[in-house]
Amino acid sequence: MKKLRRTMMFVPGNNPGMIQNAGIYGADAVIFDLEDSVAVTEKDAARRLVYNALKTIKYPSEVAIRINHISTPFGYADLETVLAAKPDIIRLPKAESAEEMREIDAIITKAEEKYGFPPGSIKMMAAIETAKGLLNAAAIAAASPRMTAIAIGGEDFVADLKTARSRDGKELFVARSHILLAARAAGIDAIDTVFADVNDEEGFIAETMLIKEMGFDGKSVVNPRQIRIVHKLFTPSAAEIDHARRVLAAYQEALAKKSGVISLAGKMIDGPIVTRAERTLAYAEAVGAK
Amino acid sequence: MLNAAGRDIPESVRGFSSLKPYMGPFALVPEGRLAGAKIAVDKPRSEKVLASIDAAIDAVGLKDGMTISFHHHFRNGDYVLNMVVEAIAKKGIKGITLAPSSLNECNDPIIPYIEQGVITAIETSGARGKLGRLLTAGKLAKPVIIRSHGGRARAIESGELHIDVAFIGAPACDTYGNINGVDGRSACGSLGYAMPDAAYADKVVAITDNLLPYPLFPISIPQTQVDYVVAVDSIGDPKGIASGALRISRDPRELLLAEYAATVIEYSGLFKDGYSLQMGSGGASLAAARFIKEKMLAKKISGSFMLGGITAVNVEMLEEGLFKVMFDTQDFDLPSVQSLKRNPNQVEISASLYANPHNRGPMVNKLDVVILSATEVDVDFNVNVITDSNGVIMGASGGHSDAAAGAALAIVVAPLLRGRLPMVLDKVDTIVTPGETVDVIVTDRGVAVNPRRTDLLDNLKDSGLPVMPIEELKRIAYSLAGPPAPIAKTDEVVGIIQYRDGTVIDVVRKPR
């Protein structure tokens, strides 16, 4: 089973205390942010800090860095500094075209050559935060073999739509669906947006259930307290695991008997059901569920 | 000479002709008999109520060189200690030994009286802020003696700490000296730490802002122990005495520590019906209650008793039937004070019943699990809760070493780093609780089990916790922050850290 990305936790790139402790909460990935959480006057200090953190601290999870967009005065400098520390993923915010991703790809390729990193070892992900980006999502997701995930940045996106976030998220439904389609077509992960009100646990649970049911691989989080909740919701239940085991057992039995039609408790089992059961068990094993 | 904890203890220091070095948590066999208060008499229809603290000082015959005591149940809202010391100073009395159950920042106003020689010795559980710095500077005629809550009860009962006059702040007191802590605007809940003082002091003065007609009920400290009663305008600031419900932390790192600690309990082998639990009032300890509660409900486990200092989360657990009874030495917030008044299953106990190692059995001896906090710990599992990273007194021994010694599982919780300082060290600055009584150290980057506890190491294998040797925790801390520079110290001993049995586990030397 490939790497889980149930939770990708944003950590401000200019906060030494948070950077120091970013690895202790069990997030599947941490994202050191050089973009929106860092003031313009702090940009250079933050990228040095993040570079030094990566060189000094051994993080148990994947490490991504959200750079400033390459159309700003900071994006190229961010890449130049942080690529030397070999992050796992470069995340481009406000992605709008496949060309941008390919330009970053080329910069990463050069850095990998320069520092002697294995070619292709640094991945990329894109965050869709505008209508234009959404309409190009499929091309963005497939822009480079480095592409490993595509995410939606909800706040900016709804602002671009000229509306606001609602509790049930109807304004994001089309965008979420579209991003999911783009991700699946390209064979990469789909990551949902952050839920900003860290004290609204109920709202957070509802949104996480929604995106899990839609098919997302994980969610961006802004507070370590959210990690436990997401992981719990993404863990298959004992009943789900049991059902998956029985499906596979029935399938194996049918294969052994060379029987064409397979059924379990009166329900027909076909290819997709078997695939889903296999996925459930692999996932359960990956998260250590029993 | 080196004591059993490996600390260099001088044979004598200024003011103390001989110091008995620590030999191990249960090595000392006590001898002799209990001390006792003077036999007293009171004729029918006599008057215990006096007009002022001044009159009480006269009535008890307080003189130069005597020892006076106070309780710290009013925490940072206490007015009593400062008022009494000021009155003593005005009378020109000098050379007093001050023996409160603890000191807080609110006691800073006594500093001038230390400098003037009114107070020349202090025996207590700890000190903070300016007072802590003053004690560390060696401004007393002899070093401060630091005792645990159980150790203080032992010292009083054995006569090692002889109290001439106990001044007891009384939230409710009748005209004949019956006292409780649950009524009145200065209600603080349990008066457990004042009980040994009341029982063993030569003279006892109740100071109240809630003088009531006879008889008061319920009674925590009875009329048989109280000589005089003084009414004053106010004995404390209610806001400093008991806060609203102590909130469960939202700090993600404290929550992580709490979840790890609760998971240690879950897999320890002790987590079953009838188990007993003590939790401190620190952030991670409070937060652990939430996770322990979840796990008890999920596994349908109900415990026997909770012990020690009480907060709102303990009250909730009692009310939800997760434990049968709660033995209460101290109440940290208003819900726990109110619950003591209301709930017969919350029982006020004395410091001696709680933790005195030299009686026929304190309650800590029956404790299964305790969660304690720490300022710093070391690779030998020793814990410091008294001095900071500059060697300055800034905390209190409290019930730390008592509960650790008594509990079948003592869990100590601390972040691996505070700011840029490692909290798992080669050697702690000052040992308060010896490593042989500490079973598990929980940090945010890993959990270390005392190698003596091979049973626990086995039990925690399936817990999913990041269990690692304590040396590995230290290595991670040092790799992130560098090894801390040693604190430069003089040879002057300014503090004696007693173990609960009265032996010396460590001394505080004055920093350079």
CSV table of N, CA, C and O in Angstrom, one decimal, chain B residues 182-258:
chain,number,residue,atom,x,y,z
B,182,VAL,N,-15.6,24.3,54.0
B,182,VAL,CA,-16.6,24.3,52.9
B,182,VAL,C,-17.6,25.4,52.9
B,182,VAL,O,-18.3,25.6,52.0
B,183,ASP,N,-17.7,26.2,54.0
B,183,ASP,CA,-18.7,27.2,54.1
B,183,ASP,C,-18.0,28.6,54.1
B,183,ASP,O,-16.8,28.7,54.5
B,184,GLY,N,-18.7,29.6,53.7
B,184,GLY,CA,-18.2,31.0,53.7
B,184,GLY,C,-17.6,31.4,52.4
B,184,GLY,O,-17.4,30.6,51.5
B,185,ARG,N,-17.3,32.7,52.3
B,185,ARG,CA,-16.9,33.2,51.0
B,185,ARG,C,-15.4,32.9,50.8
B,185,ARG,O,-15.0,33.0,49.7
B,186,SER,N,-14.7,32.4,51.8
B,186,SER,CA,-13.3,32.0,51.6
B,186,SER,C,-13.2,30.5,51.6
B,186,SER,O,-12.1,29.9,51.8
B,187,ALA,N,-14.3,29.8,51.2
B,187,ALA,CA,-14.3,28.3,51.2
B,187,ALA,C,-13.2,27.8,50.3
B,187,ALA,O,-13.0,28.2,49.2
B,188,CYS,N,-12.4,26.9,50.9
B,188,CYS,CA,-11.3,26.3,50.1
B,188,CYS,C,-11.4,24.8,50.0
B,188,CYS,O,-10.6,24.1,49.5
B,189,GLY,N,-12.4,24.2,50.6
B,189,GLY,CA,-12.6,22.8,50.6
B,189,GLY,C,-11.9,22.1,51.7
B,189,GLY,O,-11.9,22.5,52.9
B,190,SER,N,-11.2,21.0,51.3
B,190,SER,CA,-10.5,20.2,52.3
B,190,SER,C,-9.5,21.1,53.1
B,190,SER,O,-8.8,22.0,52.6
B,191,LEU,N,-9.3,20.7,54.4
B,191,LEU,CA,-8.3,21.4,55.3
B,191,LEU,C,-7.2,20.3,55.7
B,191,LEU,O,-6.6,20.4,56.7
B,192,GLY,N,-7.0,19.3,54.8
B,192,GLY,CA,-6.2,18.2,55.1
B,192,GLY,C,-4.8,18.6,55.6
B,192,GLY,O,-4.2,17.9,56.5
B,193,TYR,N,-4.2,19.6,55.0
B,193,TYR,CA,-2.8,19.9,55.4
B,193,TYR,C,-2.7,20.6,56.7
B,193,TYR,O,-1.6,20.6,57.3
B,194,ALA,N,-3.8,21.1,57.2
B,194,ALA,CA,-3.8,21.8,58.5
B,194,ALA,C,-4.1,20.8,59.7
B,194,ALA,O,-3.9,21.2,60.8
B,195,MET,N,-4.5,19.6,59.3
B,195,MET,CA,-4.9,18.7,60.4
B,195,MET,C,-3.8,18.3,61.3
B,195,MET,O,-4.0,18.3,62.5
B,196,PRO,N,-2.6,17.9,60.8
B,196,PRO,CA,-1.5,17.5,61.7
B,196,PRO,C,-1.1,18.7,62.6
B,196,PRO,O,-0.8,18.5,63.8
B,197,ASP,N,-1.1,19.9,62.0
B,197,ASP,CA,-0.8,21.1,62.8
B,197,ASP,C,-1.7,21.2,64.0
B,197,ASP,O,-1.3,21.5,65.1
B,198,ALA,N,-3.0,21.1,63.7
B,198,ALA,CA,-4.0,21.3,64.7
B,198,ALA,C,-3.9,20.2,65.8
B,198,ALA,O,-4.0,20.5,67.0
B,199,ALA,N,-3.5,19.0,65.4
B,199,ALA,CA,-3.5,17.9,66.4
B,199,ALA,C,-2.2,18.0,67.2
B,199,ALA,O,-2.2,17.5,68.3
B,200,TYR,N,-1.1,18.6,66.7
B,200,TYR,CA,0.2,18.4,67.3
B,200,TYR,C,0.8,19.7,67.8
B,200,TYR,O,1.8,19.7,68.6
B,201,ALA,N,0.3,20.9,67.4
B,201,ALA,CA,0.9,22.1,67.9
B,201,ALA,C,0.5,22.4,69.4
B,201,ALA,O,-0.5,21.9,69.9
B,202,ASP,N,1.5,23.1,70.0
B,202,ASP,CA,1.2,23.4,71.5
B,202,ASP,C,0.0,24.3,71.6
B,202,ASP,O,-0.8,24.2,72.5
B,203,LYS,N,-0.1,25.3,70.7
B,203,LYS,CA,-1.2,26.2,70.7
B,203,LYS,C,-1.8,26.3,69.3
B,203,LYS,O,-1.0,26.3,68.3
B,204,VAL,N,-3.1,26.5,69.2
B,204,VAL,CA,-3.8,26.6,67.9
B,204,VAL,C,-4.7,27.8,67.9
B,204,VAL,O,-5.6,27.9,68.8
B,205,VAL,N,-4.5,28.6,67.0
B,205,VAL,CA,-5.4,29.8,66.8
B,205,VAL,C,-6.1,29.7,65.5
B,205,VAL,O,-5.5,29.6,64.4
B,206,ALA,N,-7.4,29.8,65.5
B,206,ALA,CA,-8.2,29.8,64.3
B,206,ALA,C,-8.4,31.3,63.9
B,206,ALA,O,-8.8,32.1,64.7
B,207,ILE,N,-8.2,31.6,62.6
B,207,ILE,CA,-8.4,33.0,62.1
B,207,ILE,C,-9.4,32.9,61.0
B,207,ILE,O,-9.3,32.2,60.1
B,208,THR,N,-10.6,33.6,61.3
B,208,THR,CA,-11.7,33.4,60.3
B,208,THR,C,-12.3,34.7,59.9
B,208,THR,O,-12.2,35.7,60.6
B,209,ASP,N,-12.9,34.7,58.7
B,209,ASP,CA,-13.7,35.9,58.3
B,209,ASP,C,-15.2,35.5,58.3
B,209,ASP,O,-16.0,36.1,57.7
B,210,ASN,N,-15.5,34.4,59.0
B,210,ASN,CA,-16.9,33.8,59.0
B,210,ASN,C,-17.1,33.2,60.3
B,210,ASN,O,-17.3,32.0,60.5
B,211,LEU,N,-17.2,34.0,61.4
B,211,LEU,CA,-17.4,33.6,62.8
B,211,LEU,C,-18.9,33.3,62.9
B,211,LEU,O,-19.8,34.1,62.7
B,212,LEU,N,-19.2,32.0,63.4
B,212,LEU,CA,-20.6,31.6,63.4
B,212,LEU,C,-20.9,31.2,64.8
B,212,LEU,O,-20.0,30.8,65.6
B,213,PRO,N,-22.2,31.2,65.2
B,213,PRO,CA,-22.6,30.7,66.5
B,213,PRO,C,-22.4,29.2,66.7
B,213,PRO,O,-22.3,28.5,65.7
B,214,TYR,N,-22.1,28.8,67.9
B,214,TYR,CA,-21.9,27.4,68.2
B,214,TYR,C,-23.2,26.6,68.0
B,214,TYR,O,-24.3,27.1,68.4
B,215,PRO,N,-23.2,25.4,67.5
B,215,PRO,CA,-22.1,24.7,66.9
B,215,PRO,C,-22.1,24.7,65.4
B,215,PRO,O,-23.1,24.7,64.8
B,216,LEU,N,-20.9,24.7,64.9
B,216,LEU,CA,-20.7,24.6,63.4
B,216,LEU,C,-20.8,23.1,63.0
B,216,LEU,O,-20.3,22.2,63.8
B,217,PHE,N,-21.4,22.8,61.9
B,217,PHE,CA,-21.4,21.5,61.4
B,217,PHE,C,-21.4,21.6,59.9
B,217,PHE,O,-22.1,22.4,59.3
B,218,PRO,N,-20.8,20.8,59.1
B,218,PRO,CA,-19.8,19.7,59.5
B,218,PRO,C,-18.5,20.3,60.1
B,218,PRO,O,-18.2,21.4,59.9
B,219,ILE,N,-17.8,19.5,60.9
B,219,ILE,CA,-16.6,19.9,61.6
B,219,ILE,C,-15.4,19.2,60.9
B,219,ILE,O,-15.4,17.9,60.7
B,220,SER,N,-14.4,19.9,60.5
B,220,SER,CA,-13.2,19.3,59.9
B,220,SER,C,-12.1,19.3,61.0
B,220,SER,O,-11.4,18.3,61.2
B,221,ILE,N,-11.9,20.4,61.7
B,221,ILE,CA,-11.0,20.5,62.8
B,221,ILE,C,-11.8,20.8,64.0
B,221,ILE,O,-12.5,21.8,64.1
B,222,PRO,N,-11.7,20.0,65.0
B,222,PRO,CA,-12.7,20.1,66.2
B,222,PRO,C,-12.2,21.1,67.2
B,222,PRO,O,-11.0,21.4,67.4
B,223,GLN,N,-13.1,21.5,68.0
B,223,GLN,CA,-12.9,22.4,69.2
B,223,GLN,C,-11.9,21.9,70.1
B,223,GLN,O,-11.2,22.7,70.8
B,224,THR,N,-11.7,20.6,70.2
B,224,THR,CA,-10.8,20.0,71.2
B,224,THR,C,-9.3,20.4,70.9
B,224,THR,O,-8.4,20.3,71.7
B,225,GLN,N,-9.1,20.9,69.6
B,225,GLN,CA,-7.7,21.2,69.2
B,225,GLN,C,-7.5,22.7,69.2
B,225,GLN,O,-6.3,23.1,68.9
B,226,VAL,N,-8.5,23.5,69.3
B,226,VAL,CA,-8.3,24.9,69.1
B,226,VAL,C,-8.4,25.7,70.4
B,226,VAL,O,-9.4,25.6,71.1
B,227,ASP,N,-7.3,26.6,70.6
B,227,ASP,CA,-7.3,27.4,71.8
B,227,ASP,C,-8.1,28.7,71.7
B,227,ASP,O,-8.8,29.1,72.6
B,228,TYR,N,-7.8,29.4,70.6
B,228,TYR,CA,-8.4,30.7,70.4
B,228,TYR,C,-9.0,30.9,69.0
B,228,TYR,O,-8.6,30.2,68.1
B,229,VAL,N,-9.9,31.8,69.0
B,229,VAL,CA,-10.5,32.2,67.7
B,229,VAL,C,-10.5,33.7,67.5
B,229,VAL,O,-10.8,34.4,68.4
B,230,VAL,N,-10.0,34.1,66.3
B,230,VAL,CA,-9.9,35.5,66.0
B,230,VAL,C,-10.7,35.8,64.7
B,230,VAL,O,-10.5,35.1,63.7
B,231,ALA,N,-11.6,36.8,64.8
B,231,ALA,CA,-12.4,37.1,63.6
B,231,ALA,C,-11.7,38.3,62.9
B,231,ALA,O,-11.3,39.3,63.6
B,232,VAL,N,-11.4,38.3,61.6
B,232,VAL,CA,-10.9,39.4,60.8
B,232,VAL,C,-11.8,39.7,59.7
B,232,VAL,O,-12.7,38.9,59.4
B,233,ASP,N,-11.5,40.8,58.9
B,233,ASP,CA,-12.4,41.2,57.8
B,233,ASP,C,-12.3,40.1,56.7
B,233,ASP,O,-13.3,39.8,56.1
B,234,SER,N,-11.1,39.7,56.4
B,234,SER,CA,-10.9,38.8,55.3
B,234,SER,C,-9.7,37.9,55.5
B,234,SER,O,-8.6,38.4,55.8
B,235,ILE,N,-9.8,36.6,55.2
B,235,ILE,CA,-8.7,35.7,55.3
B,235,ILE,C,-8.1,35.4,54.0
B,235,ILE,O,-7.1,34.7,53.9
B,236,GLY,N,-8.7,35.8,52.9
B,236,GLY,CA,-8.2,35.5,51.6
B,236,GLY,C,-9.0,36.1,50.5
B,236,GLY,O,-10.1,36.6,50.7
B,237,ASP,N,-8.4,36.0,49.3
B,237,ASP,CA,-9.0,36.5,48.1
B,237,ASP,C,-9.7,35.3,47.4
B,237,ASP,O,-9.0,34.4,46.9
B,238,PRO,N,-11.0,35.3,47.4
B,238,PRO,CA,-11.7,34.1,46.8
B,238,PRO,C,-11.2,33.7,45.4
B,238,PRO,O,-11.1,32.6,45.1
B,239,LYS,N,-10.8,34.7,44.6
B,239,LYS,CA,-10.3,34.5,43.3
B,239,LYS,C,-9.0,33.7,43.3
B,239,LYS,O,-8.7,32.9,42.4
B,240,GLY,N,-8.2,33.9,44.3
B,240,GLY,CA,-6.9,33.2,44.4
B,240,GLY,C,-7.0,31.9,45.1
B,240,GLY,O,-6.2,31.0,44.9
B,241,ILE,N,-8.1,31.7,45.9
B,241,ILE,CA,-8.3,30.5,46.7
B,241,ILE,C,-8.7,29.4,45.8
B,241,ILE,O,-8.1,28.3,45.7
B,242,ALA,N,-9.8,29.6,45.0
B,242,ALA,CA,-10.3,28.6,44.1
B,242,ALA,C,-10.8,29.2,42.9
B,242,ALA,O,-11.7,30.1,42.9
B,243,SER,N,-10.3,28.8,41.7
B,243,SER,CA,-10.7,29.3,40.5
B,243,SER,C,-12.0,28.6,40.1
B,243,SER,O,-12.5,27.7,40.7
B,244,GLY,N,-12.6,29.1,39.0
B,244,GLY,CA,-13.7,28.3,38.4
B,244,GLY,C,-13.1,27.0,38.0
B,244,GLY,O,-11.9,26.7,38.1
B,245,ALA,N,-14.0,26.1,37.4
B,245,ALA,CA,-13.5,24.8,37.1
B,245,ALA,C,-12.2,24.9,36.3
B,245,ALA,O,-12.1,25.6,35.3
B,246,LEU,N,-11.2,24.1,36.7
B,246,LEU,CA,-9.9,24.1,36.0
B,246,LEU,C,-10.2,23.4,34.6
B,246,LEU,O,-10.8,22.3,34.6
B,247,ARG,N,-9.9,24.2,33.6
B,247,ARG,CA,-10.3,23.7,32.2
B,247,ARG,C,-9.3,22.7,31.7
B,247,ARG,O,-8.1,22.8,32.0
B,248,ILE,N,-9.9,21.8,30.9
B,248,ILE,CA,-9.0,20.8,30.2
B,248,ILE,C,-8.2,21.6,29.1
B,248,ILE,O,-8.8,22.4,28.4
B,249,SER,N,-6.9,21.3,29.1
B,249,SER,CA,-6.1,22.1,28.2
B,249,SER,C,-6.5,22.0,26.7
B,249,SER,O,-7.1,21.0,26.3
B,250,ARG,N,-6.2,23.0,26.0
B,250,ARG,CA,-6.4,22.9,24.5
B,250,ARG,C,-5.0,22.9,23.8
B,250,ARG,O,-4.9,22.8,22.6
B,251,ASP,N,-4.0,22.9,24.6
B,251,ASP,CA,-2.6,22.8,24.1
B,251,ASP,C,-2.4,21.5,23.5
B,251,ASP,O,-2.4,20.5,24.2
B,252,PRO,N,-2.2,21.4,22.2
B,252,PRO,CA,-2.0,20.1,21.6
B,252,PRO,C,-0.9,19.2,22.2
B,252,PRO,O,-1.0,18.0,22.2
B,253,ARG,N,0.1,19.9,22.6
B,253,ARG,CA,1.3,19.1,23.2
B,253,ARG,C,0.9,18.5,24.5
B,253,ARG,O,1.2,17.3,24.8
B,254,GLU,N,0.1,19.2,25.4
B,254,GLU,CA,-0.3,18.7,26.6
B,254,GLU,C,-1.3,17.6,26.4
B,254,GLU,O,-1.4,16.6,27.1
B,255,LEU,N,-2.2,17.7,25.4
B,255,LEU,CA,-3.1,16.7,25.0
B,255,LEU,C,-2.4,15.4,24.6
B,255,LEU,O,-2.8,14.3,24.9
B,256,LEU,N,-1.4,15.6,23.8
B,256,LEU,CA,-0.6,14.4,23.4
B,256,LEU,C,0.0,13.7,24.6
B,256,LEU,O,-0.1,12.4,24.7
B,257,LEU,N,0.6,14.4,25.5
B,257,LEU,CA,1.2,13.8,26.7
B,257,LEU,C,0.1,13.1,27.5
B,257,LEU,O,0.3,12.0,28.0
B,258,ALA,N,-1.1,13.7,27.6
B,258,ALA,CA,-2.2,13.2,28.3
B,258,ALA,C,-2.6,11.9,27.7
B,258,ALA,O,-2.9,10.9,28.4
